[in-house]
Amino acid sequence: MKLENKPTSITIQNFTTESGAFYASLNLSFQVFGRALHTAPLVLVNHALTGNSQVIGENGWWNDLIGENKTINTADYTVLAFNIPGNGFDGCVIEKHLNFNARDIARIFIEGIQFLKIKQLYAIIGGSVGGGIAWEMTALEPKITQHLIAIATDWKATDWLIANCFLQEQILHNSSRPIEDARIHAMLCYRTPESFAAKFQRSTHQELAIFNVESWLLHHGKKLQKRFQLSSYKMMNQLLKTIDITRNSNSFDALAAKIEADIHIIGINSDLFFTASENEATYEQLKKLKNKVTYQEIVSIHGHDAFLIEYKQLDNLLKDIF
Ligand SMILES: N[C@@H](CCO)C(=O)O
């Protein structure tokens, strides 16, 4: 049976962020796909920067991976996706984004799971900031899931990532076209020089008398401007910048050793944002602490966004789990 819920909201009450900001209520919305809740193993999908709970269906952002007879088969699994509060998809925005970090969202998601009376997840899967939140959830609740699948992400934002998020902030605060300009810069982090070379070959747009790469970047800026809000962009960028399971907590070794899930790290050989070498280092460290850890790599010229592009490789890398 195919069940495709519309977004549903629950209220998180009396929430104090790690930075000490108090919220009497916070809206947490979610969607459920596939088998009904509590009738099948549950897969939690954490969305990336401009994603949302609409994982599949019309406008679904992961239709290549999830659906009937897809790698994550909705005939066999219940798929749950929360909207990160403030992403704007449910009409709710958060103005004071600096009050939040990635772990706050992990805590909110855990409250959501408890509210839905879900005892254990089969898998938490997420790419980019969604994967970082998955790491934070698993560090907070070591028994929460059987599988942690962290794609194009890591347990911490590196200095390089923080620096790029800082530039994003500067653009979002100072530009007269903040969403468009920030997206243009971000696209340079999500792709690679090789990807651009293959796509554009220094070609020009005759009508506009600009390079096609410029026209493409302008197009992506405009496209995001139409579907995303400034406060949401600031919030999501803040979360990306603050991924760090060790912040005000234990060492990585102490936290990771407690995680009961099988940990599957999937890096991208050309990712400029969450580099393959950082992912390999995480894997090497984890191997000393745990048995059930894997590291696999998507091979692509496209960089960070390859987790949304190279779906056939991703299907292959995930087929043993699902
Ligand atoms: N390009 C994707 C992934 C960023 O990590 C997005 O805009 O959400």
Coordinates of C-alpha atoms in Angstrom, one line a residue, residues 48-293:
A48 CA 20.3 19.0 3.2
L49 CA 20.6 22.8 3.0
T50 CA 17.7 23.7 0.8
G51 CA 15.8 20.4 1.0
N52 CA 12.7 19.6 3.0
S53 CA 10.4 16.8 4.1
Q54 CA 9.1 16.2 0.5
V55 CA 11.5 13.4 -0.1
I56 CA 9.5 11.7 -2.8
G57 CA 6.5 12.3 -5.0
E58 CA 6.0 15.4 -7.1
N59 CA 8.9 17.8 -6.3
G60 CA 10.5 15.0 -4.2
W61 CA 14.3 15.6 -4.0
W62 CA 15.3 12.0 -3.5
N63 CA 13.0 10.1 -6.0
D64 CA 16.1 8.5 -7.5
L65 CA 16.9 6.6 -4.3
I66 CA 13.6 6.2 -2.5
G67 CA 10.2 4.9 -3.8
E68 CA 8.4 1.8 -4.8
N69 CA 11.0 -0.8 -6.0
K70 CA 13.8 1.8 -5.5
T71 CA 16.8 1.1 -3.3
I72 CA 14.9 2.3 -0.2
N73 CA 11.7 0.5 -1.2
T74 CA 8.6 2.2 0.2
A75 CA 6.8 -1.2 -0.1
D76 CA 9.1 -2.5 2.6
Y77 CA 10.0 0.6 4.8
T78 CA 8.4 3.5 6.5
V79 CA 10.2 6.6 5.4
L80 CA 10.0 9.6 7.8
A81 CA 11.4 13.1 7.1
F82 CA 11.3 16.1 9.4
N83 CA 11.6 19.6 8.3
I84 CA 14.4 21.4 10.0
P85 CA 12.6 24.1 12.0
G86 CA 13.1 27.4 10.1
N87 CA 13.6 25.8 6.7
G88 CA 10.4 27.6 5.7
F89 CA 8.7 24.6 4.0
D90 CA 5.9 24.5 6.6
G91 CA 5.6 28.3 6.7
C92 CA 7.5 28.7 9.9
V93 CA 10.7 30.7 10.0
I94 CA 13.2 31.3 12.8
E95 CA 14.6 34.8 12.8
K96 CA 17.4 34.4 15.4
H97 CA 19.4 31.7 13.6
L98 CA 22.4 32.3 15.8
N99 CA 20.5 30.8 18.8
F100 CA 20.7 27.4 17.1
N101 CA 23.4 24.8 16.3
A102 CA 23.2 21.4 14.5
R103 CA 22.9 19.6 17.9
D104 CA 19.7 21.6 18.8
I105 CA 18.1 20.2 15.6
A106 CA 19.2 16.7 16.5
R107 CA 17.6 17.2 20.0
I108 CA 14.4 18.4 18.3
F109 CA 14.3 15.5 15.9
I110 CA 14.8 13.1 18.8
E111 CA 11.9 14.7 20.6
G112 CA 9.9 14.2 17.4
I113 CA 10.8 10.5 17.3
Q114 CA 9.8 10.1 21.0
F115 CA 6.5 11.9 20.3
L116 CA 5.7 9.5 17.5
K117 CA 6.5 6.6 19.9
I118 CA 9.2 5.2 17.7
K119 CA 11.4 3.0 19.8
Q120 CA 14.3 2.4 17.4
L121 CA 15.0 3.4 13.8
Y122 CA 16.3 1.0 11.2
A123 CA 18.4 3.7 9.6
I124 CA 19.1 7.4 9.7
I125 CA 20.4 8.6 6.3
G126 CA 21.4 12.1 5.4
G127 CA 23.6 14.0 3.1
S128 CA 25.6 17.2 3.9
V129 CA 24.1 19.1 6.8
G130 CA 21.4 16.4 7.1
G131 CA 24.1 13.8 7.6
G132 CA 25.8 16.1 10.2
I133 CA 22.5 16.2 12.1
A134 CA 22.3 12.4 11.8
W135 CA 25.8 12.2 13.4
E136 CA 24.7 14.5 16.2
M137 CA 21.5 12.4 16.8
T138 CA 23.5 9.2 17.1
A139 CA 26.1 10.8 19.4
L140 CA 23.3 12.0 21.7
E141 CA 21.3 8.7 21.6
P142 CA 23.8 5.9 20.9
K143 CA 21.0 3.3 20.6
I144 CA 18.6 5.3 18.4
T145 CA 19.3 3.5 15.1
Q146 CA 20.6 0.3 13.7
H147 CA 22.4 2.0 10.8
L148 CA 23.9 5.5 10.5
I149 CA 24.4 6.4 6.9
A150 CA 26.4 9.6 6.6
I151 CA 26.8 10.8 3.0
A152 CA 28.9 13.7 1.9
T153 CA 29.2 14.9 5.4
D154 CA 31.2 14.4 8.6
W155 CA 30.9 14.6 12.4
K156 CA 32.3 18.1 12.3
A157 CA 32.6 21.2 10.2
T158 CA 36.2 21.7 9.3
D159 CA 37.9 25.1 9.2
W160 CA 37.5 25.1 5.5
L161 CA 33.8 24.5 5.7
I162 CA 33.4 27.1 8.5
A163 CA 35.3 29.6 6.3
N164 CA 32.9 29.0 3.4
C165 CA 29.9 29.3 5.7
F166 CA 31.3 32.6 7.0
L167 CA 31.5 33.9 3.5
Q168 CA 27.9 32.7 2.9
E169 CA 26.9 34.7 6.0
Q170 CA 28.7 37.8 4.8
I171 CA 26.9 37.6 1.5
L172 CA 23.5 36.9 3.1
H173 CA 24.0 39.9 5.3
N174 CA 25.6 42.4 3.0
S175 CA 24.4 41.7 -0.6
S176 CA 21.4 43.5 -2.1
R177 CA 20.5 40.2 -3.8
P178 CA 21.5 37.9 -0.8
I179 CA 19.9 34.6 -1.8
E180 CA 21.1 34.8 -5.4
D181 CA 24.6 35.9 -4.7
A182 CA 25.0 33.4 -1.8
R183 CA 23.8 30.6 -4.1
I184 CA 26.2 31.6 -6.8
H185 CA 29.1 31.2 -4.3
A186 CA 27.7 28.0 -2.9
M187 CA 27.5 26.4 -6.3
L188 CA 31.3 26.7 -6.5
C189 CA 31.5 24.7 -3.3
Y190 CA 28.9 22.1 -4.5
R191 CA 30.6 21.4 -7.8
T192 CA 34.3 21.4 -9.0
P193 CA 36.5 23.0 -11.6
E194 CA 36.4 19.6 -13.6
S195 CA 32.6 19.6 -13.5
F196 CA 32.4 23.1 -14.9
A197 CA 35.0 22.4 -17.6
A198 CA 33.2 19.3 -18.7
K199 CA 29.8 21.1 -18.8
F200 CA 30.8 24.5 -20.3
Q201 CA 34.1 24.2 -22.1
R202 CA 34.5 28.0 -21.9
S203 CA 31.5 28.4 -24.2
T204 CA 29.6 31.7 -24.3
H205 CA 25.9 32.7 -24.3
Q206 CA 25.5 34.6 -27.6
E207 CA 22.4 36.5 -26.7
L208 CA 23.6 37.6 -23.2
A209 CA 27.2 38.0 -24.3
I210 CA 28.4 36.3 -21.1
F211 CA 30.1 32.9 -20.4
N212 CA 27.6 30.0 -20.2
V213 CA 29.0 29.2 -16.7
E214 CA 28.0 32.8 -15.7
S215 CA 24.5 32.3 -17.2
W216 CA 24.2 28.9 -15.4
L217 CA 25.2 30.5 -12.0
L218 CA 22.7 33.4 -12.5
H219 CA 20.0 30.8 -13.3
H220 CA 20.7 28.9 -10.1
G221 CA 20.7 32.1 -8.1
K222 CA 17.3 33.1 -9.5
K223 CA 15.9 29.6 -9.1
L224 CA 16.7 29.5 -5.4
Q225 CA 15.5 33.0 -4.8
K226 CA 12.1 31.9 -6.0
R227 CA 11.8 28.9 -3.7
F228 CA 13.8 29.9 -0.5
Q229 CA 13.7 32.6 2.1
L230 CA 16.5 34.6 3.5
S231 CA 15.9 33.7 7.1
S232 CA 15.9 30.0 6.1
Y233 CA 19.1 30.3 4.3
K234 CA 20.8 32.0 7.3
M235 CA 19.5 29.3 9.6
M236 CA 20.6 26.4 7.4
N237 CA 24.0 27.9 6.9
Q238 CA 24.4 28.4 10.7
L239 CA 23.6 24.7 11.2
L240 CA 26.1 23.5 8.6
K241 CA 28.8 25.7 10.2
T242 CA 28.1 24.3 13.7
I243 CA 28.2 20.5 13.1
D244 CA 30.5 19.1 15.9
I245 CA 29.5 16.2 18.0
T246 CA 32.3 17.0 20.4
R247 CA 31.3 20.6 21.2
N248 CA 30.9 21.0 25.0
S249 CA 30.8 17.2 25.1
N250 CA 33.2 14.3 25.1
S251 CA 36.1 13.4 22.8
F252 CA 35.3 11.9 19.5
D253 CA 36.6 8.6 20.6
A254 CA 34.5 8.5 23.8
L255 CA 31.3 9.5 21.9
A256 CA 31.9 7.2 18.9
A257 CA 32.7 4.2 21.0
K258 CA 29.3 4.3 22.6
I259 CA 27.4 4.5 19.2
E260 CA 25.7 1.1 18.8
A261 CA 24.7 1.6 15.1
D262 CA 26.6 0.2 12.2
I263 CA 28.2 3.3 10.7
H264 CA 28.4 3.7 7.0
I265 CA 30.4 6.6 5.7
I266 CA 30.0 7.5 2.1
G267 CA 32.3 10.2 0.8
I268 CA 32.8 11.7 -2.7
N269 CA 36.3 11.6 -4.1
S270 CA 35.9 15.2 -5.5
D271 CA 33.9 16.8 -2.6
L272 CA 35.4 20.2 -1.9
F273 CA 33.1 20.8 1.1
F274 CA 33.4 17.5 3.2
T275 CA 36.6 16.2 1.7
A276 CA 37.2 12.5 1.1
S277 CA 40.4 12.7 3.1
E278 CA 38.5 14.0 6.2
N279 CA 36.0 11.1 5.8
E280 CA 38.8 8.6 5.5
A281 CA 40.4 10.0 8.6
T282 CA 37.1 9.6 10.5
Y283 CA 36.9 6.0 9.2
E284 CA 40.4 5.2 10.3
Q285 CA 39.7 6.6 13.8
L286 CA 36.3 4.8 14.0
K287 CA 37.9 1.5 13.0
K288 CA 40.0 1.5 16.1
L289 CA 36.9 1.9 18.2
K290 CA 34.2 -0.2 16.5
N291 CA 33.8 -3.3 14.3
K292 CA 30.9 -2.3 12.1
V293 CA 32.1 0.6 10.2

